[in-house]
mmCIF file of C-alpha atoms and ligand atoms in Angstrom:
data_model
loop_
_atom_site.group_PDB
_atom_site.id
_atom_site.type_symbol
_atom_site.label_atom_id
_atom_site.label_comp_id
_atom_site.label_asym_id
_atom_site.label_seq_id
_atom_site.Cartn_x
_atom_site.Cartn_y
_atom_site.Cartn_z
ATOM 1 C CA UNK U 79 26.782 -30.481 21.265
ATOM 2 C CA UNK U 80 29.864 -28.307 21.643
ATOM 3 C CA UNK U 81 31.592 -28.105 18.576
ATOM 4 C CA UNK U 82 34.272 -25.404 18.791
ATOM 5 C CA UNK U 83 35.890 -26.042 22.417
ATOM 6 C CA UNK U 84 33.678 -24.216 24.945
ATOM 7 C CA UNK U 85 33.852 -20.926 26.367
ATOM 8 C CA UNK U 86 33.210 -19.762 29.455
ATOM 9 C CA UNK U 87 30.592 -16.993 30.495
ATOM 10 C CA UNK U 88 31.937 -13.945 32.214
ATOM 11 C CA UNK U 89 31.698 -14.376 36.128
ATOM 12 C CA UNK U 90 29.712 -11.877 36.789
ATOM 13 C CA UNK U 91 27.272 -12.532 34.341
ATOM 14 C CA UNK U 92 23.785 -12.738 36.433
ATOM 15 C CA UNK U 93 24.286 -9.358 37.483
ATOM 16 C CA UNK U 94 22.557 -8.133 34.433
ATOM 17 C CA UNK U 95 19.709 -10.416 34.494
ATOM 18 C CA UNK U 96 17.987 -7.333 36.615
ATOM 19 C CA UNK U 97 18.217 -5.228 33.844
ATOM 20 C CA UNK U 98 17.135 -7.149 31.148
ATOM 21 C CA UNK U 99 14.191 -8.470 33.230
ATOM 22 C CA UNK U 100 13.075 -4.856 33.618
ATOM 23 C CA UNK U 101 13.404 -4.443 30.374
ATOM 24 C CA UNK U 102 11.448 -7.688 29.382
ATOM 25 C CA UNK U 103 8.487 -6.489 31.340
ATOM 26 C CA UNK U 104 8.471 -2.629 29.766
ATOM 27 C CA UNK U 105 8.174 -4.703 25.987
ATOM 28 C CA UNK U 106 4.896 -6.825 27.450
ATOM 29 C CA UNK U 107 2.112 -5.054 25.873
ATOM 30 C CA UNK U 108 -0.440 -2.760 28.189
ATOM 31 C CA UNK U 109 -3.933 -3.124 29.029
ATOM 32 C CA UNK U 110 -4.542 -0.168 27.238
ATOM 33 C CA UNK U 111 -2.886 -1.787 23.816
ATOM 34 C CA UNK U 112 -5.105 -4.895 24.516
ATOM 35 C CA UNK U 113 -8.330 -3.190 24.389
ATOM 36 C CA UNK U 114 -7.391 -1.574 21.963
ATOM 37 C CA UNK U 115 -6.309 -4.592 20.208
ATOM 38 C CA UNK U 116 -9.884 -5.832 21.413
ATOM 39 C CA UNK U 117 -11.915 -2.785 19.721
ATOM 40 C CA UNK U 118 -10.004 -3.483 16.497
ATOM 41 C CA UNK U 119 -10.603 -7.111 16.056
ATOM 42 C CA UNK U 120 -14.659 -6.358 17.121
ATOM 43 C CA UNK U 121 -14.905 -3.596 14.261
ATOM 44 C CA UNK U 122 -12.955 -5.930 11.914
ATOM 45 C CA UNK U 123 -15.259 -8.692 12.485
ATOM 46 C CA UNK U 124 -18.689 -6.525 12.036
ATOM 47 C CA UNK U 125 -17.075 -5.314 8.475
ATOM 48 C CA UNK U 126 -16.680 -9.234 7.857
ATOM 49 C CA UNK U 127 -20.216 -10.150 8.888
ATOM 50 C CA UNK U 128 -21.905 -8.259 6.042
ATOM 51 C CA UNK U 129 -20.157 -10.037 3.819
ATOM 52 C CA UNK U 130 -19.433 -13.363 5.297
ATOM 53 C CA UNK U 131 -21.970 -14.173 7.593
ATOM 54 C CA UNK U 132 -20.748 -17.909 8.744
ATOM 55 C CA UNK U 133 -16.394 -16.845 9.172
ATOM 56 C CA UNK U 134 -14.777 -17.232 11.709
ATOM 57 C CA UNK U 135 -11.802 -15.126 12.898
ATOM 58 C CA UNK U 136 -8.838 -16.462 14.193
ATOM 59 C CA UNK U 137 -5.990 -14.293 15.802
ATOM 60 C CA UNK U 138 -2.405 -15.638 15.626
ATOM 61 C CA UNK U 139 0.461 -14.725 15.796
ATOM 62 C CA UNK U 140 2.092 -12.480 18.489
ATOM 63 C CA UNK U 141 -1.211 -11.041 19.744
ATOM 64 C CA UNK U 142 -2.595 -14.736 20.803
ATOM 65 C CA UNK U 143 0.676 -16.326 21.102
ATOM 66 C CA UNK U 144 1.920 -14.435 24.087
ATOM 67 C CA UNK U 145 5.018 -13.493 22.563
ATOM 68 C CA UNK U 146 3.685 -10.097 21.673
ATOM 69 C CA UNK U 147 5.754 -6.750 22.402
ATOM 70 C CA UNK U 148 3.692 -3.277 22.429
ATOM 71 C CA UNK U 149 5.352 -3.123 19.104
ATOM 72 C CA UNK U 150 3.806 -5.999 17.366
ATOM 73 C CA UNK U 151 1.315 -6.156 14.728
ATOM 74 C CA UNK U 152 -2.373 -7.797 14.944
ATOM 75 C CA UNK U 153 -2.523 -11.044 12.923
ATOM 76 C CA UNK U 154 -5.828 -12.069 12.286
ATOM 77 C CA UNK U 155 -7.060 -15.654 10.170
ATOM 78 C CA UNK U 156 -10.345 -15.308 8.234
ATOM 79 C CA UNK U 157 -11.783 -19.197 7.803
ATOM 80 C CA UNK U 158 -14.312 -19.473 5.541
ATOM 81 C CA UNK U 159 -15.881 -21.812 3.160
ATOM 82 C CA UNK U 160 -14.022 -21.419 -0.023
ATOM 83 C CA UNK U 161 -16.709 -21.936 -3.492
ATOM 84 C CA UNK U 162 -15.196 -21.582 -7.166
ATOM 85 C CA UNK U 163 -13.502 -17.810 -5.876
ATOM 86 C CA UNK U 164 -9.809 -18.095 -5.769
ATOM 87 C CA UNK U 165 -7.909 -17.146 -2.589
ATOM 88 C CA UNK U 166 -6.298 -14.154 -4.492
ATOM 89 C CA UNK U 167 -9.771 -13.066 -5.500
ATOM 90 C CA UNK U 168 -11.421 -13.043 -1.867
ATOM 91 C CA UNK U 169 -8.595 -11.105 -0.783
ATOM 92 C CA UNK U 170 -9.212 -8.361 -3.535
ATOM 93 C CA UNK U 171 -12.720 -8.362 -2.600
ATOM 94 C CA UNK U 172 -11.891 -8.097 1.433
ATOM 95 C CA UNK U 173 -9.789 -5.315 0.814
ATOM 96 C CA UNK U 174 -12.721 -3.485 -1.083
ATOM 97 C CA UNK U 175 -14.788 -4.035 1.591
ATOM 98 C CA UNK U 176 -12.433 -2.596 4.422
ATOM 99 C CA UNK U 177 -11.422 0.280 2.186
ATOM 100 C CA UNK U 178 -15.086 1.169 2.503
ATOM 101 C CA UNK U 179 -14.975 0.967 5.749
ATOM 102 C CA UNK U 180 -12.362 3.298 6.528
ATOM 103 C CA UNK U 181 -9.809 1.359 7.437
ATOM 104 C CA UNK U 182 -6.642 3.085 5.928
ATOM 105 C CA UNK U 183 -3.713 1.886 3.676
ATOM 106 C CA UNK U 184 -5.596 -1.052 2.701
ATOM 107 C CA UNK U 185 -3.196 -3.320 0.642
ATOM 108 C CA UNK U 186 -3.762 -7.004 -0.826
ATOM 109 C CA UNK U 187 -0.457 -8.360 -0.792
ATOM 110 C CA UNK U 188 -0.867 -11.769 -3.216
ATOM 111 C CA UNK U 189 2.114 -12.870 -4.359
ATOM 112 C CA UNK U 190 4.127 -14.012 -1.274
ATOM 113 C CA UNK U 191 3.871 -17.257 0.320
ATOM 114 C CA UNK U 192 0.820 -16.596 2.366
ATOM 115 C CA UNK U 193 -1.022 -13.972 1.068
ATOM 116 C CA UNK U 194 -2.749 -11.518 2.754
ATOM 117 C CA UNK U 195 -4.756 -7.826 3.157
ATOM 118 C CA UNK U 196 -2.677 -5.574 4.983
ATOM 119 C CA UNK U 197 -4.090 -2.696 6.332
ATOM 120 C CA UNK U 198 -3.535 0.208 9.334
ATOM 121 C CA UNK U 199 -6.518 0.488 11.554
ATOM 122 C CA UNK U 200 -6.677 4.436 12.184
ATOM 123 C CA UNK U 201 -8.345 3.923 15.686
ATOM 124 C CA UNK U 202 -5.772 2.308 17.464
ATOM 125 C CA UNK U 203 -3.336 2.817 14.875
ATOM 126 C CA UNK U 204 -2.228 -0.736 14.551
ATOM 127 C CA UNK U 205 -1.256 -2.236 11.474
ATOM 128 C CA UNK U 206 -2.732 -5.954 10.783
ATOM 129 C CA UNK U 207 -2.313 -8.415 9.127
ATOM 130 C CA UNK U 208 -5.205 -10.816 7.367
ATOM 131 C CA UNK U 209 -4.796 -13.698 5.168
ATOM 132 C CA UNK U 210 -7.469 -16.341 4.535
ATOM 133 C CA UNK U 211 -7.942 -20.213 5.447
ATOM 134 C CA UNK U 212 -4.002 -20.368 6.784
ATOM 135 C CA UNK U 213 -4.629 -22.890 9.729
ATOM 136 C CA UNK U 214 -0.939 -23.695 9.984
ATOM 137 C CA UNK U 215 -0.397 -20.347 11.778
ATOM 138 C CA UNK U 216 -3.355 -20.886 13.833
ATOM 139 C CA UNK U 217 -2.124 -24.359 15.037
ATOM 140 C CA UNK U 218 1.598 -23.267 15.089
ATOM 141 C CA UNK U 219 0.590 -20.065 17.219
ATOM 142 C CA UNK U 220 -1.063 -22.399 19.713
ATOM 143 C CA UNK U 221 1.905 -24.348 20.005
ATOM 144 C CA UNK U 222 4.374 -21.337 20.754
ATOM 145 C CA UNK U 223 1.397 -20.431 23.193
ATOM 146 C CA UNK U 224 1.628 -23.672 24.702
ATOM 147 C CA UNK U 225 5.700 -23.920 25.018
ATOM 148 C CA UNK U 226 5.720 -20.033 26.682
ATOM 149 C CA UNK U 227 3.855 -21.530 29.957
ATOM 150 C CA UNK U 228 6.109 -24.254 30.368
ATOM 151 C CA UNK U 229 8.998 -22.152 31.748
ATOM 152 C CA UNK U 230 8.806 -18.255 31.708
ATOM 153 C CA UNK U 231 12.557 -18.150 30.323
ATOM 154 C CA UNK U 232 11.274 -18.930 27.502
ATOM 155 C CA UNK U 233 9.115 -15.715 27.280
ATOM 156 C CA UNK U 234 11.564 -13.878 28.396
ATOM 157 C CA UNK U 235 14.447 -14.666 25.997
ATOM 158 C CA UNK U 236 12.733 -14.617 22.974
ATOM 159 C CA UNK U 237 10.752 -11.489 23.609
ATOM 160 C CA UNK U 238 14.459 -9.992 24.197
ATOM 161 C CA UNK U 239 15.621 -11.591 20.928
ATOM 162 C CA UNK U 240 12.789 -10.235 19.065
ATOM 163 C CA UNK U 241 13.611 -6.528 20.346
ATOM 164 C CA UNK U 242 16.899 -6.955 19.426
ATOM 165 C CA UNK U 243 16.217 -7.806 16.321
ATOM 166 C CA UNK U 244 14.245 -5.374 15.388
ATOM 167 C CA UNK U 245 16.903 -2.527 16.482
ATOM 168 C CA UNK U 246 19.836 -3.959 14.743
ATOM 169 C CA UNK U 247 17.886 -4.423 11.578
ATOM 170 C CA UNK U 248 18.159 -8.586 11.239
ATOM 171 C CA UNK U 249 13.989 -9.063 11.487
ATOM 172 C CA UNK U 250 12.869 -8.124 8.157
ATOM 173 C CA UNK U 251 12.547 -11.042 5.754
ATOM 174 C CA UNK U 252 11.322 -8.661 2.381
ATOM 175 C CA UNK U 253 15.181 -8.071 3.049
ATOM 176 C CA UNK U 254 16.604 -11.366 3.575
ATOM 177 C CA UNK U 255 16.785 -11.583 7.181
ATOM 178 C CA UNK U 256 14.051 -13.674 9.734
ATOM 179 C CA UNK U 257 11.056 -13.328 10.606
ATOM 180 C CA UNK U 258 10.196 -12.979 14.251
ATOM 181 C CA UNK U 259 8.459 -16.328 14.232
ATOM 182 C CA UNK U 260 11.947 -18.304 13.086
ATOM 183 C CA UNK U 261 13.831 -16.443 16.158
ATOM 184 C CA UNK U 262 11.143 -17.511 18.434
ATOM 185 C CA UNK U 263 11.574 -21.200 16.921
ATOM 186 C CA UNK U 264 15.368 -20.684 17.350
ATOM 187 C CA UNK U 265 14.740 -19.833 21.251
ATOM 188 C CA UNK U 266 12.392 -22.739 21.524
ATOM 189 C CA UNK U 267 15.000 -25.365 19.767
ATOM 190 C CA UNK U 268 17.634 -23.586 21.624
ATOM 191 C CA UNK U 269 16.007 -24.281 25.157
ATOM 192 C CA UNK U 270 15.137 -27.611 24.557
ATOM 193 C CA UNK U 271 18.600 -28.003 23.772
ATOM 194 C CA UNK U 272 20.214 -27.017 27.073
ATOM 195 C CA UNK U 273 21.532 -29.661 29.580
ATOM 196 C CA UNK U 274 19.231 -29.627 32.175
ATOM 197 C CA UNK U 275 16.592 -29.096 29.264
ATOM 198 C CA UNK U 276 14.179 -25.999 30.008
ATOM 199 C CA UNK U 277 11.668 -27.511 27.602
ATOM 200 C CA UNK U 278 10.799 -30.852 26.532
ATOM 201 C CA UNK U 279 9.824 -31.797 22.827
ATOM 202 C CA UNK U 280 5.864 -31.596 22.685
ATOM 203 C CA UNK U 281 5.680 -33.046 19.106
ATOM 204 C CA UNK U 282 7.909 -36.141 20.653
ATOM 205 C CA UNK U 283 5.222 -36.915 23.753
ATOM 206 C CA UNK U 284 1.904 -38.611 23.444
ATOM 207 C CA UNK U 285 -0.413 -36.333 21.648
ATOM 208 C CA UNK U 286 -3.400 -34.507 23.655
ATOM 209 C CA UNK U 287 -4.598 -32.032 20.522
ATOM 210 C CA UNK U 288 -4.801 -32.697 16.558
ATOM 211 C CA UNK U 289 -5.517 -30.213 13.837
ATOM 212 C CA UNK U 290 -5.916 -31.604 10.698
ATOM 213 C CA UNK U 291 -4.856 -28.645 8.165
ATOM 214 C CA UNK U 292 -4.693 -29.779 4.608
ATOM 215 C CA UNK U 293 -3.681 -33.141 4.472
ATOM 216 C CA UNK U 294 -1.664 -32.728 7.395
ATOM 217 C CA UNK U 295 -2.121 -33.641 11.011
ATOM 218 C CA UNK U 296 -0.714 -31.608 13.772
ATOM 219 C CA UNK U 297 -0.600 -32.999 16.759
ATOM 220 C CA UNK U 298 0.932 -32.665 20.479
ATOM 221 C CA UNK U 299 1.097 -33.067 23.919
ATOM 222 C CA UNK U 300 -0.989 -30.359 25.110
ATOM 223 C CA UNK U 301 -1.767 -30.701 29.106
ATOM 224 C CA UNK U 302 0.952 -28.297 29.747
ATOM 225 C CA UNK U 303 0.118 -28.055 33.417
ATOM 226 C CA UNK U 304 1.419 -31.468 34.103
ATOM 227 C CA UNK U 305 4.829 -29.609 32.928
ATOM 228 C CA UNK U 306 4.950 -26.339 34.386
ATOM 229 C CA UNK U 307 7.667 -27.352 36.681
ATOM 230 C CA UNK U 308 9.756 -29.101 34.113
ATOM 231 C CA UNK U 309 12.644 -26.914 34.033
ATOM 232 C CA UNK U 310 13.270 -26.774 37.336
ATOM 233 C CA UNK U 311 16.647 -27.956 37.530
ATOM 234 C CA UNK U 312 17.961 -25.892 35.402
ATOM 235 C CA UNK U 313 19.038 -22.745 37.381
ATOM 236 C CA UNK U 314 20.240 -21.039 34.698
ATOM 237 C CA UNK U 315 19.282 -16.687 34.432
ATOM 238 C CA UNK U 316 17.660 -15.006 31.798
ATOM 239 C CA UNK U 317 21.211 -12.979 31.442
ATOM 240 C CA UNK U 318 23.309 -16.786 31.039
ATOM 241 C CA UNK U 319 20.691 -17.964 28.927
ATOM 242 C CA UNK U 320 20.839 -14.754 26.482
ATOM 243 C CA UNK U 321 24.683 -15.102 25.945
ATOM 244 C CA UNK U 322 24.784 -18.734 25.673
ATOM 245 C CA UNK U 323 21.789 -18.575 22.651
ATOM 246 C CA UNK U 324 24.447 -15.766 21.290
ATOM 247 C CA UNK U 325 27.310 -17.816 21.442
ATOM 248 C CA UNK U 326 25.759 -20.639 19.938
ATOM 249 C CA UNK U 327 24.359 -18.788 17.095
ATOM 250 C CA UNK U 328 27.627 -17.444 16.583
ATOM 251 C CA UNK U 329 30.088 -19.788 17.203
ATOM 252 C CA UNK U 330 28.558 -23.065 17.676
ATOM 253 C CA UNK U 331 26.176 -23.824 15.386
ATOM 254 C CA UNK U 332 27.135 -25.675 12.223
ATOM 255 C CA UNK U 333 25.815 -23.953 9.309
ATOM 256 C CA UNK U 334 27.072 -26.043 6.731
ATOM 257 C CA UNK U 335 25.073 -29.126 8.371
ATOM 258 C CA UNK U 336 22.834 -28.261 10.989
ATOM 259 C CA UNK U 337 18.999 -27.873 10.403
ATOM 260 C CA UNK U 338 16.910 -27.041 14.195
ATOM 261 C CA UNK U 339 13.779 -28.795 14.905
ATOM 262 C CA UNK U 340 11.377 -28.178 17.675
ATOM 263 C CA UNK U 341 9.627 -31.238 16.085
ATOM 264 C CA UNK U 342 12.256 -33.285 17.110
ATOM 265 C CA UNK U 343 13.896 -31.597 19.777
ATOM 266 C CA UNK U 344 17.135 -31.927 18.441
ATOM 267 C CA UNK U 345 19.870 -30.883 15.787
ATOM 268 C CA UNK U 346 18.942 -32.841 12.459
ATOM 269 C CA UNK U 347 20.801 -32.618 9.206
ATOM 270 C CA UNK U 348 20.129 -30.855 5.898
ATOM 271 C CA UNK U 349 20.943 -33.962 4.772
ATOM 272 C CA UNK U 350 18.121 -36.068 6.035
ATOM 273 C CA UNK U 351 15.583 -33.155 4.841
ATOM 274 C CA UNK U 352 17.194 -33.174 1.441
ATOM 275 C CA UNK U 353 17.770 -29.626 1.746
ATOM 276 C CA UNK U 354 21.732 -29.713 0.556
ATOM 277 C CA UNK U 355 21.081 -28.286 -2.409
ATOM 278 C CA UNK U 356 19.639 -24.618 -3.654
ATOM 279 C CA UNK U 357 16.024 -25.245 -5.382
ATOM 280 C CA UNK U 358 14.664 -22.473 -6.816
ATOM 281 C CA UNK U 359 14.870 -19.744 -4.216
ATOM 282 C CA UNK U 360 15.477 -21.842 -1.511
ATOM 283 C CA UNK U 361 19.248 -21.710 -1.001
ATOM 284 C CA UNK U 362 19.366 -23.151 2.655
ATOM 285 C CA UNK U 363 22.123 -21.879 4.108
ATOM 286 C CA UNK U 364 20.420 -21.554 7.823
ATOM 287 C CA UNK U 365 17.863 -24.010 8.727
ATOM 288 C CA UNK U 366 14.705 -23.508 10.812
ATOM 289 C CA UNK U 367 12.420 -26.385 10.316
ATOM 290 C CA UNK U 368 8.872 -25.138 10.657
ATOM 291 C CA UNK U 369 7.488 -27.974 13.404
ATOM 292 C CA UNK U 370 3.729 -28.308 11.153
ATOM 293 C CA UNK U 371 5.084 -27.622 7.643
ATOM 294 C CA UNK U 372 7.916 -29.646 7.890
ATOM 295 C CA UNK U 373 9.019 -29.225 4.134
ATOM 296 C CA UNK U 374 9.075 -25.752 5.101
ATOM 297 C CA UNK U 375 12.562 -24.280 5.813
ATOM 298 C CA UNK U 376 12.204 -20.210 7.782
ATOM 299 C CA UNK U 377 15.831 -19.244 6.738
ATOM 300 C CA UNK U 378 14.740 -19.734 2.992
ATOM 301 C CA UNK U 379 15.082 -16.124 2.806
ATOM 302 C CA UNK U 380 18.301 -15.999 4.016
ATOM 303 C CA UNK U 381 21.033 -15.647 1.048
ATOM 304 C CA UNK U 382 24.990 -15.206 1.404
ATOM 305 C CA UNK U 383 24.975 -11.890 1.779
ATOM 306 C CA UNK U 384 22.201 -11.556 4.669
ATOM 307 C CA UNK U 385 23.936 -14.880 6.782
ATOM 308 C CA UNK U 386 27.050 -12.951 6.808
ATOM 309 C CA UNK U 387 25.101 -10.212 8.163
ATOM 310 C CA UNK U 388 22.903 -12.112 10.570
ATOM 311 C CA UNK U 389 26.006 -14.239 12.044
ATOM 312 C CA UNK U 390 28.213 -11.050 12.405
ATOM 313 C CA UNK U 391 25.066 -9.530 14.585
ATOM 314 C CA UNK U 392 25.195 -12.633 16.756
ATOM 315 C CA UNK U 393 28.843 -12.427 17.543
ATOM 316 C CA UNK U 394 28.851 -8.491 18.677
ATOM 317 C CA UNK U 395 25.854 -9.876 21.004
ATOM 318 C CA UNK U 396 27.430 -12.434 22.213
ATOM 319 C CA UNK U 397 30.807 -10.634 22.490
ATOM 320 C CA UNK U 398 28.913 -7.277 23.421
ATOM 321 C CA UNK U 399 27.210 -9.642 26.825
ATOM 322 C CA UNK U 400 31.184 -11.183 27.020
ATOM 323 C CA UNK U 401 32.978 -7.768 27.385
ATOM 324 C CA UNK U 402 31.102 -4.606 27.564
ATOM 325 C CA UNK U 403 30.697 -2.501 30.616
ATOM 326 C CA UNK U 404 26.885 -1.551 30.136
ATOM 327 C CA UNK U 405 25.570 -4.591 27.490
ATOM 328 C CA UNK U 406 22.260 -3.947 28.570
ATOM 329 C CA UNK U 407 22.221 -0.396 26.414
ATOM 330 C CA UNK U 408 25.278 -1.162 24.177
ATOM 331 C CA UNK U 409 22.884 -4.509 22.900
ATOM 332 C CA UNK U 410 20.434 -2.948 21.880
ATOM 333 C CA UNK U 411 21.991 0.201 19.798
ATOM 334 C CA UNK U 412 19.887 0.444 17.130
ATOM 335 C CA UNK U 413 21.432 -0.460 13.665
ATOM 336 C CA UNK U 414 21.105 -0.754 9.766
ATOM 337 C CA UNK U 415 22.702 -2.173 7.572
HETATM 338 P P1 LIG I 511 5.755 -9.678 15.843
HETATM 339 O O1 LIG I 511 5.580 -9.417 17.288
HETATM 340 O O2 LIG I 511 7.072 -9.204 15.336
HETATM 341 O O3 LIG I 511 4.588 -9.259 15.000
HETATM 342 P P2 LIG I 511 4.840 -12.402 15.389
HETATM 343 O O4 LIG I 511 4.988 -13.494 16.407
HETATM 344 O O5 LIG I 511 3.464 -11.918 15.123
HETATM 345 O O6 LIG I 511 5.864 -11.266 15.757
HETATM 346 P P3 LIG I 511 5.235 -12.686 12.634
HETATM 347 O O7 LIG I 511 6.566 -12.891 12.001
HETATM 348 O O8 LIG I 511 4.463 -11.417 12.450
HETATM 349 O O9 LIG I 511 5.485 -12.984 14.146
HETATM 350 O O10 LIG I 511 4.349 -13.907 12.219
HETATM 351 C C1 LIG I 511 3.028 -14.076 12.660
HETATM 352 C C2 LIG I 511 2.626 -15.526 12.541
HETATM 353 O O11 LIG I 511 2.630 -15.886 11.176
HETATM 354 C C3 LIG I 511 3.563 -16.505 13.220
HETATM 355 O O12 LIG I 511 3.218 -16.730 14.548
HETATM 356 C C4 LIG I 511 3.353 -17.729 12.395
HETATM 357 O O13 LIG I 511 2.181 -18.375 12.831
HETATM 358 C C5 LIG I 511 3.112 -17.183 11.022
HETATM 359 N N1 LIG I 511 4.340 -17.069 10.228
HETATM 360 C C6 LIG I 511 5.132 -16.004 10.111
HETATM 361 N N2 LIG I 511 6.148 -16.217 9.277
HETATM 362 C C7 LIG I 511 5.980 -17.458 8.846
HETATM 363 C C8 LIG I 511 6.688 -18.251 7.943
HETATM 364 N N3 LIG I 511 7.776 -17.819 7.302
HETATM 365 N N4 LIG I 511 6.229 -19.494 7.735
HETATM 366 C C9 LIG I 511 5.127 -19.950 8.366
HETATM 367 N N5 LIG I 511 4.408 -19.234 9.223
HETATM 368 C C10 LIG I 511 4.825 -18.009 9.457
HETATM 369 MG MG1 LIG I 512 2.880 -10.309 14.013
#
């Protein structure tokens, strides 16, 4: 859907794909950060033992969803069999027991939406992340996992988007801009979206896996090696692909009306979710449907202020790609606002 005329890409616009291909590949985490990623999820899971012998740990996020940078964080899921102890409480009583077990900077963070113990592991000196019972995030991790080895663009754009977010300040949702989950979402929706499609709509095909979390079932079409050649046709580069998700951030997208699904593999409207209209702190004013929690919108955080911000960042990329002489550097210039 082109809604504001379109434009075209500079000629000569594959000649950077090189460059940010290189600099894909320096962002994939080493071996060395996976063992140690390894040592810190076996020490994590002794200290659990003692205390709850029949848990099971699940990692999400970035560290089992393949879209992990040497910069990310270690997300770990502690299922257990809840009795009359509230979530809140459990999570006070994990942090005890990782306090005394030298872990350092252990926090319980209980009032946001998921809560969770956040602590800083001095070994390896990664920080991580564990909340309790949250199977959405293991079944939506398994999903992005799933949708990264259809086509390797997809891999390779987001884990570009994420970096850039992070230098120019727009991936930090305590201060109203997204979290690194929505912009890998936004790539997914994005790349479904492109004509030849690089990705087809998993949640739309005849489901292979179910989760039941909650009440809610979340199924898909799974088999993903019947698909690894699906985006074939499309010959689009990494470098094309980066300006166009720019440019359609920027310019294209219709904020007032447009809500992205990877559910549906398509543009829907606020207006079918019901979400015209601020409740509470959800103002909706950019629309990332999570694909499980569908009631969930990830640019709740997002107010008036931080859009302006976050759509100003996507037109200097997508003018920076457009113009500049050396947009592989001049991208990524790290920024605050
Ligand atoms: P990074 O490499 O920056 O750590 P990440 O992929 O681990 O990126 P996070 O934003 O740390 O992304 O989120 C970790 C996981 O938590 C996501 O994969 C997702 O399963 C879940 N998650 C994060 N934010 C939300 C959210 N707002 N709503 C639902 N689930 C979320
Ligand atoms: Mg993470």
């Amino acid at each position: 859907k082109m809604r504001r005329g379109w434009i075209e890409c500079r000629h000569d616009i594959d000649s950077f794909a090189p460059d940010l291909l290189s600099l894909y590949e320096s962002l994939k985490p080493s071996e060395e950060h996976k063992s140690k990623q390894t040592q810190l999820i076996d020490s994590l899971a002794k200290s659990l033992s003692k205390e709850w012998p029949n848990a099971r740990l699940h990692l999400y996020g970035s560290c089992a969803n393949s879209f992990g940078t040497s910069h990310s964080d270690v997300d770990v899921c502690l299922e257990i069999e809840i009795g009359t102890e509230s979530t809140v409480e459990i999570l006070q009583r994990l942090a005890d027991i990782l306090h005394g077990d030298n872990f350092d900077d252990v926090e319980a963070i209980t009032s946001a939406r998921v809560p969770i113990v956040r602590m800083l592991d001095p070994g390896s000196g990664f920080s991580c992340d564990i909340c309790i019972n949250n199977l959405f995030a293991v079944a939506n991790t398994k999903l992005l996992k799933d949708y990264a080895q259809i086509d390797g663009r997809l891999l390779q754009l987001a884990s570009i988007v994420k970096h850039w977010a992070k230098l120019r300040g727009v991936n930090e949702t305590y201060r109203g801009t997204l979290s690194s989950y929505a912009y890998v979402l936004m790539c997914i929706s994005f790349l479904q979206l492109r004509e030849p499609k690089i990705l087809p709509c998993l949640q739309a095909m005849d489901p292979t896996y179910i989760m039941v979390v909650d009440d809610t079932k979340c199924t898909y079409f799974d088999d993903i090696h019947q698909l690894h050649d699906f985006g074939a046709e499309n010959k689009e580069s990494i470098a094309e692909l980066l300006w166009a998700f720019f440019h359609y951030w920027a310019f294209q997208h219709d904020y007032r009306k447009d809500v992205i699904s990877i559910r549906m593999g398509k543009i829907i409207s606020k207006k079918e979710k019901d979400w015209t209209t601020r409740v509470g702190n959800d103002r909706h004013l950019m629309c990332i449907e999570d694909p499980f929690e569908i009631s969930h919108d990830l640019g709740r955080v997002v107010d008036r202020q931080t859009i302006r911000i976050i759509i100003e960042e996507f037109e200097r990329a997508a003018d920076v790609l457009q113009h500049d002489n050396d947009p592989c550097v001049t991208l990524f210039k790290p920024y605050n606002y």
